Coordinates of C-alpha atoms in Angstrom, one line a residue:
Chain X
M126 CA 24.9 63.6 101.3
I127 CA 22.4 65.0 103.8
K128 CA 22.5 68.6 104.8
L129 CA 20.1 70.5 107.0
K130 CA 20.9 74.2 107.4
G131 CA 19.2 76.5 109.8
V132 CA 16.0 74.4 109.6
T133 CA 13.1 75.7 111.7
K134 CA 9.7 74.0 111.9
Q135 CA 6.9 75.2 114.2
F136 CA 3.6 73.5 115.0
G137 CA 1.2 76.0 116.6
T138 CA 3.1 77.3 119.6
T139 CA 5.6 74.4 119.6
R140 CA 8.9 74.8 117.9
A141 CA 9.8 71.3 116.8
L142 CA 13.1 72.4 115.1
D143 CA 14.9 75.6 115.9
N144 CA 17.6 76.7 113.5
F145 CA 18.7 73.1 113.3
S146 CA 21.8 72.2 111.2
L147 CA 23.3 68.9 110.4
E148 CA 25.6 67.4 107.8
V149 CA 25.9 63.7 107.1
R150 CA 28.7 62.6 104.7
E151 CA 28.3 59.9 102.1
G152 CA 28.6 56.3 103.3
L153 CA 28.2 57.0 107.0
V154 CA 25.7 55.5 109.4
Y155 CA 24.6 58.5 111.4
G156 CA 22.6 58.3 114.6
L157 CA 20.1 60.9 115.7
I158 CA 19.6 60.9 119.5
G159 CA 17.2 62.9 121.5
P160 CA 14.4 62.7 124.1
N161 CA 10.7 62.6 123.2
G162 CA 9.7 65.7 121.3
A163 CA 13.3 66.7 120.6
G164 CA 12.5 67.0 116.8
K165 CA 14.1 63.8 115.4
T166 CA 11.0 62.7 113.6
T167 CA 10.3 66.2 112.3
A168 CA 13.8 66.4 110.9
M169 CA 13.4 63.0 109.3
N170 CA 10.0 63.9 107.9
I171 CA 11.4 67.0 106.3
L172 CA 14.1 65.0 104.7
A173 CA 11.5 62.5 103.5
T174 CA 9.6 65.3 101.8
L175 CA 6.6 64.8 104.1
L176 CA 6.9 68.2 105.9
L177 CA 8.0 71.6 104.7
P178 CA 10.5 73.6 106.8
D179 CA 9.3 77.0 107.9
A180 CA 12.8 78.3 107.4
G181 CA 16.2 76.9 106.4
T182 CA 17.2 74.4 103.7
A183 CA 17.3 70.6 103.6
L184 CA 19.3 69.0 100.9
V185 CA 19.8 65.3 99.9
N186 CA 22.7 64.8 97.6
G187 CA 22.6 68.5 96.8
R188 CA 18.9 68.5 95.9
D189 CA 16.5 70.6 97.8
V190 CA 13.7 68.7 99.4
V191 CA 11.3 71.5 98.8
Q192 CA 12.3 72.4 95.3
D193 CA 12.8 68.9 94.0
P194 CA 10.7 66.5 96.1
Q195 CA 10.3 64.0 93.3
V196 CA 14.1 63.7 92.8
V197 CA 14.7 63.5 96.5
R198 CA 12.1 60.7 96.8
G199 CA 14.1 58.7 94.3
L200 CA 17.2 59.2 96.4
I201 CA 15.9 58.2 99.8
G202 CA 14.3 55.2 101.4
Y203 CA 12.2 56.2 104.3
M204 CA 11.1 53.9 107.1
P205 CA 8.8 55.3 109.7
D206 CA 8.7 54.3 113.3
F207 CA 5.6 52.3 112.9
F208 CA 5.0 49.6 110.3
G209 CA 1.6 50.2 108.7
V210 CA 0.0 47.0 107.5
Y211 CA -1.9 46.5 104.3
D212 CA -4.5 43.8 104.9
G213 CA -4.8 41.1 102.3
L214 CA -1.4 41.6 100.6
R215 CA 1.4 39.0 100.5
S216 CA 5.0 40.1 101.3
A217 CA 6.1 39.8 97.7
E218 CA 3.0 41.7 96.5
Y219 CA 3.7 44.4 99.1
L220 CA 7.3 44.8 97.7
E221 CA 6.0 44.6 94.2
F222 CA 3.5 47.4 94.9
F223 CA 6.2 49.7 96.2
A224 CA 8.6 48.7 93.3
A225 CA 5.9 49.7 90.9
A226 CA 5.2 52.9 92.8
Y227 CA 8.9 53.8 92.5
G228 CA 8.8 53.1 88.8
V229 CA 11.0 50.0 88.9
P230 CA 10.5 48.2 85.5
A231 CA 8.2 45.2 85.7
A232 CA 10.7 42.8 84.2
K233 CA 13.2 43.5 87.0
R234 CA 10.8 43.2 89.9
S235 CA 10.6 39.4 90.4
R236 CA 14.4 39.1 90.7
L237 CA 14.6 42.2 92.8
I238 CA 12.0 41.0 95.3
K239 CA 13.7 37.7 95.7
D240 CA 17.0 39.4 96.4
L241 CA 15.5 41.8 98.8
L242 CA 13.7 39.1 100.7
E243 CA 17.0 37.2 101.0
L244 CA 18.8 40.3 102.1
V245 CA 16.4 40.8 105.0
N246 CA 16.3 37.1 105.9
L247 CA 12.8 36.5 104.7
P248 CA 13.5 34.3 101.7
D249 CA 10.6 31.9 102.4
K250 CA 8.0 34.6 103.4
G251 CA 7.1 36.0 99.9
E252 CA 3.7 34.3 99.8
V253 CA 2.9 35.0 103.5
Y254 CA 0.4 37.7 104.1
V255 CA 2.0 40.8 105.6
D256 CA -0.4 41.0 108.6
A257 CA 0.6 37.4 109.5
L258 CA 4.3 38.3 110.0
S259 CA 5.9 38.9 113.4
R260 CA 6.9 42.5 114.3
G261 CA 10.5 41.8 113.7
M262 CA 9.7 40.3 110.3
K263 CA 7.5 43.3 109.5
Q264 CA 10.4 45.7 110.3
R265 CA 12.7 43.7 108.1
L266 CA 10.1 43.7 105.3
S267 CA 9.8 47.5 105.8
L268 CA 13.5 47.8 105.4
A269 CA 13.4 45.7 102.2
R270 CA 10.6 48.1 101.0
C271 CA 12.9 51.0 101.5
L272 CA 15.4 49.4 99.2
V273 CA 13.2 48.6 96.2
H274 CA 14.4 51.5 94.2
D275 CA 18.0 51.2 95.4
P276 CA 18.2 54.6 97.2
R277 CA 21.5 56.1 98.2
V278 CA 20.2 57.4 101.5
L279 CA 18.1 55.5 104.1
I280 CA 16.2 57.4 106.7
L281 CA 15.2 55.0 109.5
D282 CA 13.1 56.3 112.3
E283 CA 13.4 54.0 115.3
P284 CA 13.8 50.9 113.3
A285 CA 14.5 48.7 116.4
S286 CA 11.5 50.0 118.3
G287 CA 9.5 47.3 120.0
L288 CA 11.8 44.5 118.7
D289 CA 13.1 41.7 120.9
P290 CA 16.9 41.3 121.3
R291 CA 17.2 38.7 118.6
A292 CA 15.2 40.7 116.1
R293 CA 17.3 43.8 117.0
A294 CA 20.5 41.9 116.4
E295 CA 19.2 40.7 113.0
L296 CA 18.3 44.3 112.1
K297 CA 21.7 45.5 113.2
E298 CA 23.4 43.0 111.0
I299 CA 21.3 44.1 108.0
I300 CA 22.2 47.7 108.6
R301 CA 25.8 46.7 108.7
Q302 CA 25.4 45.1 105.3
L303 CA 23.7 48.1 103.9
K304 CA 26.6 50.3 105.1
H305 CA 29.0 47.9 103.3
M306 CA 26.8 48.4 100.2
G307 CA 27.7 52.1 100.4
K308 CA 24.3 53.4 101.7
T309 CA 24.2 56.6 103.7
I310 CA 22.0 55.9 106.7
L311 CA 20.4 58.3 109.1
I312 CA 18.9 56.4 112.0
S313 CA 17.2 57.3 115.2
S314 CA 17.0 54.9 118.1
H315 CA 16.4 54.8 121.8
I316 CA 18.7 51.8 122.3
L317 CA 21.8 53.9 122.6
P318 CA 24.4 51.2 123.2
E319 CA 23.3 49.6 119.9
L320 CA 23.3 52.9 118.2
A321 CA 26.9 53.5 119.4
E322 CA 27.9 50.2 117.9
M323 CA 26.2 50.8 114.6
C324 CA 26.9 54.5 114.0
D325 CA 30.0 56.2 112.7
E326 CA 28.8 59.5 114.0
V327 CA 25.9 60.7 116.1
A328 CA 24.1 64.0 116.7
I329 CA 22.3 64.8 120.0
I330 CA 19.2 66.9 119.6
E331 CA 17.1 68.5 122.2
H332 CA 14.3 71.0 122.1
G333 CA 14.7 71.1 118.3
R334 CA 18.3 72.3 118.6
L335 CA 21.6 70.4 117.9
V336 CA 23.4 69.9 121.2
T337 CA 26.5 68.2 119.8
C338 CA 27.5 66.0 117.0
G339 CA 30.5 64.0 115.8
P340 CA 32.1 60.6 116.0
V341 CA 30.8 58.5 118.8
D342 CA 34.3 58.3 120.5
Q343 CA 34.7 62.0 120.3
I344 CA 31.2 62.7 121.7
T345 CA 31.6 60.3 124.6
R346 CA 35.0 61.9 125.4
S347 CA 34.0 65.5 125.2
A348 CA 30.6 65.6 126.6
K349 CA 30.1 68.9 128.4
G350 CA 33.8 69.5 127.7
A351 CA 34.8 67.4 130.7
R352 CA 36.4 64.0 130.6
Q353 CA 35.9 61.5 133.4
L354 CA 39.1 60.4 135.1
K355 CA 39.8 57.8 137.7
V356 CA 42.6 57.4 140.2
S357 CA 43.2 54.0 141.9
V358 CA 45.2 54.0 145.1
A359 CA 47.0 51.3 147.0
E360 CA 45.4 52.0 150.3
P361 CA 42.4 54.0 151.6
V362 CA 43.0 57.7 151.4
P363 CA 39.9 59.6 152.6
D364 CA 41.4 63.1 151.9
L365 CA 42.2 62.4 148.3
A366 CA 38.8 63.6 147.0
G367 CA 39.2 66.9 148.9
F368 CA 42.8 67.3 147.5
L369 CA 41.7 66.7 144.0
N370 CA 38.8 69.1 144.3
Q371 CA 41.3 71.9 145.0
Q372 CA 43.3 71.2 141.8
P373 CA 42.6 73.3 138.7
G374 CA 40.2 71.7 136.2
V375 CA 38.9 69.1 138.6
S376 CA 35.2 69.0 139.6
S377 CA 32.8 66.7 141.4
P378 CA 35.2 64.0 142.7
W379 CA 33.6 61.0 144.4
V380 CA 35.1 58.0 146.2
E381 CA 34.3 54.3 145.5
G382 CA 36.5 52.2 147.7
L383 CA 40.1 52.6 146.5
I384 CA 39.0 54.5 143.4
V385 CA 38.4 58.2 143.1
Q386 CA 36.6 59.5 140.0
F387 CA 36.2 63.1 138.9
F388 CA 35.5 65.3 135.9
Y389 CA 38.5 67.0 134.4
Q390 CA 38.7 70.0 132.0
G391 CA 42.1 70.4 130.5
D392 CA 44.3 69.1 127.8
Q393 CA 46.6 66.0 128.0
S394 CA 49.7 67.9 129.2
Q395 CA 47.7 69.5 132.0
Q396 CA 46.4 66.0 132.8
A397 CA 50.0 64.8 133.0
R398 CA 50.9 67.6 135.4
L399 CA 47.9 66.6 137.6
L400 CA 49.4 63.1 137.8
Q401 CA 52.8 64.5 138.7
T402 CA 51.2 66.6 141.5
L403 CA 49.5 63.6 142.9
V404 CA 52.6 61.5 142.9
S405 CA 54.8 64.3 144.2
N406 CA 52.4 64.9 147.1
G407 CA 52.8 61.3 148.2
W408 CA 49.4 59.9 147.2
P409 CA 49.8 56.1 146.6
V410 CA 48.6 56.1 143.0
I411 CA 48.7 52.8 141.2
E412 CA 46.4 53.7 138.2
F413 CA 45.5 57.0 136.6
S414 CA 43.2 56.7 133.6
E415 CA 40.3 58.1 131.6
V416 CA 36.9 56.5 132.1
R417 CA 35.3 55.7 128.7
R418 CA 31.7 56.7 129.2
N419 CA 29.1 55.0 127.0
L420 CA 26.7 56.9 124.8
E421 CA 23.8 56.5 127.2
E422 CA 25.7 58.1 130.1
V423 CA 26.8 61.0 127.8
F424 CA 23.2 61.4 126.6
M425 CA 22.0 61.6 130.2
A426 CA 24.7 64.0 131.1
I427 CA 24.0 66.3 128.1
T428 CA 20.3 66.3 128.3
G429 CA 20.2 66.9 132.0
E430 CA 19.0 63.3 132.7
E431 CA 15.5 64.0 131.3
G432 CA 15.2 60.4 130.4
L433 CA 16.1 58.1 127.6
P434 CA 15.0 59.1 124.1
N435 CA 12.4 56.9 122.6
G436 CA 11.2 59.4 120.1
G437 CA 8.7 58.8 117.4
N438 CA 5.6 59.2 119.4
Chain H
M260 CA 2.0 47.8 77.1
A261 CA 0.9 50.3 79.7
E262 CA 1.0 49.1 83.2
I263 CA -1.9 49.3 85.5
N264 CA -1.5 52.0 88.2
P265 CA 0.1 50.2 91.3
V266 CA -2.3 51.8 93.8
L267 CA -5.3 50.7 91.7
L268 CA -3.9 47.2 91.4
K269 CA -3.2 47.0 95.1
E270 CA -6.7 48.3 96.0
L271 CA -8.4 45.9 93.7
R272 CA -6.4 43.0 95.0
Q273 CA -7.2 44.0 98.6
R274 CA -10.9 44.7 98.0
F275 CA -11.8 41.7 95.9
R276 CA -9.9 39.3 98.2
R277 CA -11.9 40.1 101.2
G278 CA -14.8 37.9 102.1
K279 CA -16.7 41.1 103.1
T280 CA -16.9 42.0 99.4
A281 CA -18.8 38.9 98.4
W282 CA -21.1 39.3 101.4
L283 CA -21.8 43.0 100.5
L284 CA -22.6 42.0 96.9
A285 CA -24.9 39.3 98.1
L286 CA -26.6 41.7 100.6
Y287 CA -27.0 44.3 97.9
L288 CA -28.6 41.9 95.5
F289 CA -30.8 40.4 98.2
T290 CA -32.0 43.9 99.2
I291 CA -32.7 45.2 95.7
G292 CA -34.1 41.8 94.5
G293 CA -36.2 41.5 97.6
F294 CA -37.6 44.9 97.0
V295 CA -38.6 44.2 93.4
L296 CA -40.1 40.8 94.2
A297 CA -42.0 42.2 97.1
F298 CA -43.4 44.9 94.9
I299 CA -44.5 42.4 92.3
Y300 CA -46.0 40.1 95.0
L301 CA -48.0 43.0 96.5
N302 CA -49.3 44.0 93.1
W303 CA -50.2 40.5 92.3
Q304 CA -52.0 40.2 95.6
S305 CA -54.0 43.3 95.0
A306 CA -55.1 42.2 91.5
P307 CA -54.6 38.5 91.2
G308 CA -54.9 36.6 87.9
Y309 CA -53.5 39.2 85.5
Y310 CA -50.6 41.5 85.2
Q311 CA -50.8 45.1 83.9
P312 CA -47.9 46.2 81.7
N313 CA -48.0 49.7 83.2
R314 CA -46.9 48.0 86.4
S315 CA -43.5 47.5 84.7
L316 CA -42.9 51.2 84.7
E317 CA -43.8 51.3 88.4
I318 CA -41.3 48.5 89.1
F319 CA -38.7 50.2 86.9
I320 CA -39.1 53.4 88.8
T321 CA -39.1 51.7 92.2
L322 CA -36.0 49.7 91.3
S323 CA -34.2 52.7 90.0
V324 CA -35.0 54.9 93.0
A325 CA -34.1 52.1 95.4
Q326 CA -30.8 51.6 93.6
L327 CA -30.1 55.4 93.9
F328 CA -30.6 55.2 97.6
L329 CA -28.5 52.1 97.9
L330 CA -25.8 53.9 95.9
A331 CA -26.1 56.9 98.2
F332 CA -25.5 54.4 101.1
V333 CA -22.7 52.3 99.6
A334 CA -20.6 54.8 97.6
P335 CA -19.8 57.1 100.5
G336 CA -19.1 54.1 102.8
L337 CA -16.6 52.7 100.3
T338 CA -14.7 56.0 99.7
A339 CA -14.9 57.9 103.0
S340 CA -12.1 55.8 104.4
V341 CA -9.7 55.5 101.5
I342 CA -7.3 58.2 102.7
S343 CA -8.1 58.5 106.4
G344 CA -7.8 54.7 106.5
E345 CA -4.3 54.9 105.1
R346 CA -3.6 57.6 107.7
E347 CA -5.0 55.5 110.6
R348 CA -3.0 52.4 109.5
Q349 CA 0.1 54.7 109.3
T350 CA 0.7 53.7 105.7
L351 CA 0.0 57.1 104.1
N352 CA 3.4 58.7 104.8
V353 CA 5.2 55.8 103.2
L354 CA 2.9 56.0 100.2
L355 CA 3.6 59.7 99.9
T356 CA 7.4 59.2 99.8
T357 CA 7.1 57.1 96.6
R358 CA 7.2 58.7 93.2
L359 CA 3.4 58.5 92.8
S360 CA 1.8 61.9 92.5
T361 CA -1.0 62.7 94.9
W362 CA -3.4 63.1 92.0
S363 CA -2.5 59.6 90.9
I364 CA -3.1 58.2 94.4
V365 CA -6.4 60.0 94.7
W366 CA -7.6 59.0 91.2
S367 CA -6.6 55.3 91.7
K368 CA -8.4 55.2 95.0
L369 CA -11.5 56.6 93.3
V370 CA -11.4 54.1 90.5
A371 CA -10.8 51.1 92.8
S372 CA -13.7 52.1 95.1
T373 CA -16.1 52.8 92.3
A374 CA -15.1 49.7 90.4
F375 CA -16.9 47.7 93.2
V376 CA -20.0 50.0 92.9
V377 CA -20.0 49.3 89.2
V378 CA -19.8 45.6 89.9
L379 CA -22.9 46.1 92.2
M380 CA -24.8 47.9 89.4
I381 CA -23.9 45.3 86.8
A382 CA -24.9 42.6 89.1
T383 CA -28.4 44.1 89.3
L384 CA -28.9 44.0 85.5
P385 CA -30.8 40.7 85.6
L386 CA -33.3 42.3 87.9
Y387 CA -34.0 44.8 85.2
S388 CA -34.8 41.9 82.8
I389 CA -37.9 41.3 85.0
V390 CA -39.1 44.8 84.0
F391 CA -38.5 44.0 80.3
L392 CA -40.3 40.8 80.6
Y393 CA -43.6 42.6 80.7
G394 CA -42.7 45.5 78.4
G395 CA -43.8 49.2 79.0
I396 CA -40.2 50.6 79.2
A397 CA -38.3 52.3 76.4
P398 CA -35.0 50.5 75.8
G399 CA -33.1 53.9 75.9
Q400 CA -34.2 54.5 79.5
V401 CA -32.0 51.8 81.0
P402 CA -28.7 53.1 79.6
G403 CA -29.9 56.6 80.6
V404 CA -30.5 55.5 84.2
F405 CA -27.1 53.7 84.3
G406 CA -25.3 56.8 82.9
F407 CA -27.1 58.7 85.7
Y408 CA -25.8 56.2 88.2
L409 CA -22.3 56.5 87.0
L410 CA -22.3 60.3 87.2
T411 CA -24.0 60.3 90.7
M412 CA -21.6 57.6 91.9
F413 CA -18.6 59.7 90.7
L414 CA -19.9 62.7 92.7
F415 CA -20.7 60.8 95.8
A416 CA -17.3 59.0 95.7
S417 CA -15.5 62.3 95.2
L418 CA -17.3 63.7 98.3
G419 CA -16.2 60.6 100.2
I420 CA -12.6 61.0 99.1
V421 CA -12.3 64.7 99.9
C422 CA -13.8 64.0 103.4
S423 CA -11.3 61.2 104.0
A424 CA -8.4 63.5 102.9
F425 CA -9.7 66.4 105.0
F426 CA -10.5 64.6 108.2
Q427 CA -8.1 62.5 110.2
R428 CA -10.6 60.0 111.5
T429 CA -12.6 57.7 109.3
G430 CA -15.6 57.9 111.6
V431 CA -15.8 61.7 111.2
S432 CA -15.1 61.4 107.5
T433 CA -17.9 58.8 107.0
L434 CA -20.4 60.8 109.0
T435 CA -19.6 64.0 107.1
T436 CA -19.8 62.3 103.8
Y437 CA -23.2 60.8 104.6
G438 CA -24.4 64.2 105.8
L439 CA -23.3 65.8 102.5
V440 CA -24.8 63.1 100.4
F441 CA -28.1 63.5 102.3
A442 CA -27.9 67.3 101.8
L443 CA -27.4 66.7 98.1
T444 CA -30.1 64.2 97.6
G445 CA -32.7 65.3 100.2
G446 CA -31.6 68.8 101.3
T447 CA -31.5 70.5 98.0
G448 CA -34.9 68.9 97.1
F449 CA -36.5 70.3 100.2
L450 CA -34.8 73.6 99.7
A451 CA -36.1 73.8 96.1
A452 CA -39.7 73.0 97.4
F453 CA -39.3 75.5 100.3
L454 CA -38.1 78.3 98.0
T455 CA -41.0 77.6 95.6
E456 CA -43.4 77.9 98.5
V457 CA -41.8 81.1 99.5
G458 CA -42.3 82.5 96.0
R459 CA -45.9 81.2 95.9
I460 CA -46.9 82.6 99.3
N461 CA -45.3 86.0 98.8
R462 CA -46.5 88.2 96.0
P463 CA -43.8 88.7 93.3
E464 CA -43.5 92.4 94.0
T465 CA -42.5 91.8 97.6
L466 CA -39.7 89.6 96.7
V467 CA -36.3 91.1 96.1
N468 CA -35.6 89.2 92.9
P469 CA -38.2 86.7 91.9
G470 CA -36.3 85.8 88.7
F471 CA -33.3 84.9 90.7
L472 CA -35.4 82.8 93.1
N473 CA -36.8 80.8 90.2
W474 CA -33.3 80.4 88.8
V475 CA -32.1 79.0 92.2
V476 CA -35.0 76.6 92.3
E477 CA -34.4 75.4 88.7
F478 CA -30.7 75.0 89.5
L479 CA -31.4 73.0 92.7
Q480 CA -33.8 70.6 91.0
Q481 CA -31.5 70.1 88.0
T482 CA -28.6 69.2 90.3
N483 CA -30.7 67.1 92.7
P484 CA -30.2 63.4 91.9
V485 CA -33.8 62.4 92.9
F486 CA -35.4 65.1 90.7
V487 CA -33.1 64.2 87.8
L488 CA -33.7 60.5 88.1
L489 CA -37.5 61.0 88.2
K490 CA -37.1 63.2 85.1
I491 CA -35.1 60.5 83.3
L492 CA -37.8 58.0 84.2
A493 CA -40.4 60.5 82.9
A494 CA -42.2 60.0 86.2
E495 CA -42.1 63.6 87.3
D496 CA -41.7 66.9 85.6
G497 CA -40.5 68.6 88.7
I498 CA -41.3 72.2 89.8
Q499 CA -42.3 74.4 86.9
T500 CA -40.2 77.6 87.2
G501 CA -40.4 78.8 83.6
V502 CA -36.6 79.3 83.7
S503 CA -34.1 77.6 81.4
L504 CA -30.5 77.1 82.4
G505 CA -29.5 77.1 78.7
L506 CA -28.8 73.3 78.3
P507 CA -31.0 70.2 78.7
Y508 CA -31.4 69.0 82.2
W509 CA -29.2 65.9 81.7
A510 CA -26.4 68.1 80.3
N511 CA -26.6 70.4 83.3
Y512 CA -26.5 67.4 85.6
T513 CA -23.5 65.9 83.8
I514 CA -21.6 69.2 84.0
F515 CA -22.5 69.6 87.7
C516 CA -21.4 66.1 88.7
L517 CA -18.2 66.0 86.6
G518 CA -17.2 69.6 87.4
L519 CA -17.8 69.3 91.2
G520 CA -16.4 65.8 91.3
L521 CA -13.2 66.8 89.6
L522 CA -12.9 69.9 91.7
L523 CA -13.2 67.8 94.9
L524 CA -10.7 65.3 93.6
F525 CA -8.2 68.0 92.8
W526 CA -8.7 69.5 96.3
S527 CA -8.1 66.0 97.8
S528 CA -4.9 65.7 95.9
R529 CA -3.8 69.1 97.2
L530 CA -4.7 68.1 100.7
L531 CA -2.2 65.3 100.5
L532 CA 0.7 67.6 99.6
P533 CA 2.9 68.8 102.4
Q534 CA 2.8 72.3 100.9
P535 CA 0.2 74.4 102.7
R536 CA -1.8 76.6 100.3
G537 CA -4.4 78.7 102.1
R538 CA -6.3 78.1 105.2
F539 CA -8.0 74.8 104.3
F540 CA -4.8 73.3 103.0
R541 CA -2.9 74.3 106.2
L542 CA -5.6 72.8 108.3
A543 CA -5.4 69.5 106.4
D544 CA -1.6 69.7 106.4
K545 CA -1.5 69.7 110.1
R546 CA -4.1 66.9 110.3
S547 CA -2.6 64.7 107.7
H548 CA 0.6 64.5 109.5
G549 CA -0.9 63.7 112.9
D550 CA 0.0 66.3 115.5
G551 CA 2.7 67.5 113.4
F552 CA 5.8 66.2 115.1
S553 CA 6.6 63.4 117.3
G554 CA 10.2 63.2 118.1

């Protein structure tokens, strides 16, 4: 549904995107993760027809964003990271304005606006002025605005930015509903645990380049090619870390009480042989398992702990 | 039935809902009305007991020139923020991802902004009745003056819109627009007078091309709103150059305002496109999307 191939975009001396490629299949919720200035917003702006790539191609449902911007605009709903307020417009008028701007027939708008306001849990806010809404409500109204022309793809740039936990939970629920409606959603966020919950797949981007992408489970397992394993022992064994460090594929072991953790590069049969080695050498192993790292830890590991992404500005 | 352009409808809703709009209208009428009444009062004081009909013409000229200067003050103020304001409120990008063309956005913004100026002008019509009360003015002069206002307003508004599309900040856009309007109303007049003086002081044989100089002076005064207004009011013949531009002065002014205005609007619509075309378009492209990238 979304395809970026070898996209490069330069601003002055800064290369925002460098031969960036990405593919998002239909119906997926796809997360874009990266630190500040990684190129997330640039990639999204290119897909939203707001920027031209210097090189490469960007396609939405097979339509080139440069060749067919009008068609692409009908296919996408774009939500920027900041909700711009129109003074003196009511929520329903705000949605009506965008429905008209997308060419939705006038006869259908009233029903559509009512449905959209219900979808985003603002059924009684139609007559309220937009600038009087809370930030969370504005974000949900902005999401409703993205949907006025029933787009197949949603591009959401930091939709949860600045929201309190309750508002984030509400937004997450709406995104879940949109996924069930069959929308393809490209989303960037700096709240990685939530992104991990929401997304089917994620891509990590840094310095305008794709670092890794794939299903969240796969990413967390294969970050830097090493899995994190842990060995629990029945009694204190101070030499175990040193022993493990001598085994092939093992790196950086550390001890936390009766648990030793380390990074391991090798397949599952090699992992089984490592367990055999431990047991046959008399180490009192009571548990040998893989540590499931969360997306935040993986992101920190992959991007060299440069800090959490909070893109968009 | 054709639907009103959504941007136009939104702009009209926003503009006419604001309390500021009513205050601005009141202030405008108060200023113009005060000006006219003060003029009548001063005339009355200087010659009490009777009213000379030729004073009507003076009031008409005063009122018309005052209105031109107020237009030069109001029109740029209303239009110099229409695009840059959207950019500052961060609503421009969302607008550009709709199916509206950039030309439609620019045109609707122009119509919405100038609609208010037209309201201002219509609201001053009763003041003109004071002039007719005493006679001395040809009925055709009033429509002529209002046609002139419409053309001038279109040009000033187009200048404001192109500045607001070109500059990122409303403050810079507004200042530049006022500068350009001043150059157009005052600057070209001064330049015409200066060039005339140059031609008068120097003997024709020392000038490189005296015919060209006269042509430039004639062009400047036929495109200068103050000169043209005074000519419509039959108050001033302007500088005698002996050069003809081929068409009556009002036709030249109409072509100038419409041509330049449309060109500026077209440029504004191009500035909103992501596609850079040439140096100025590239400059605006970078500016219109902030610092280019942000994440």
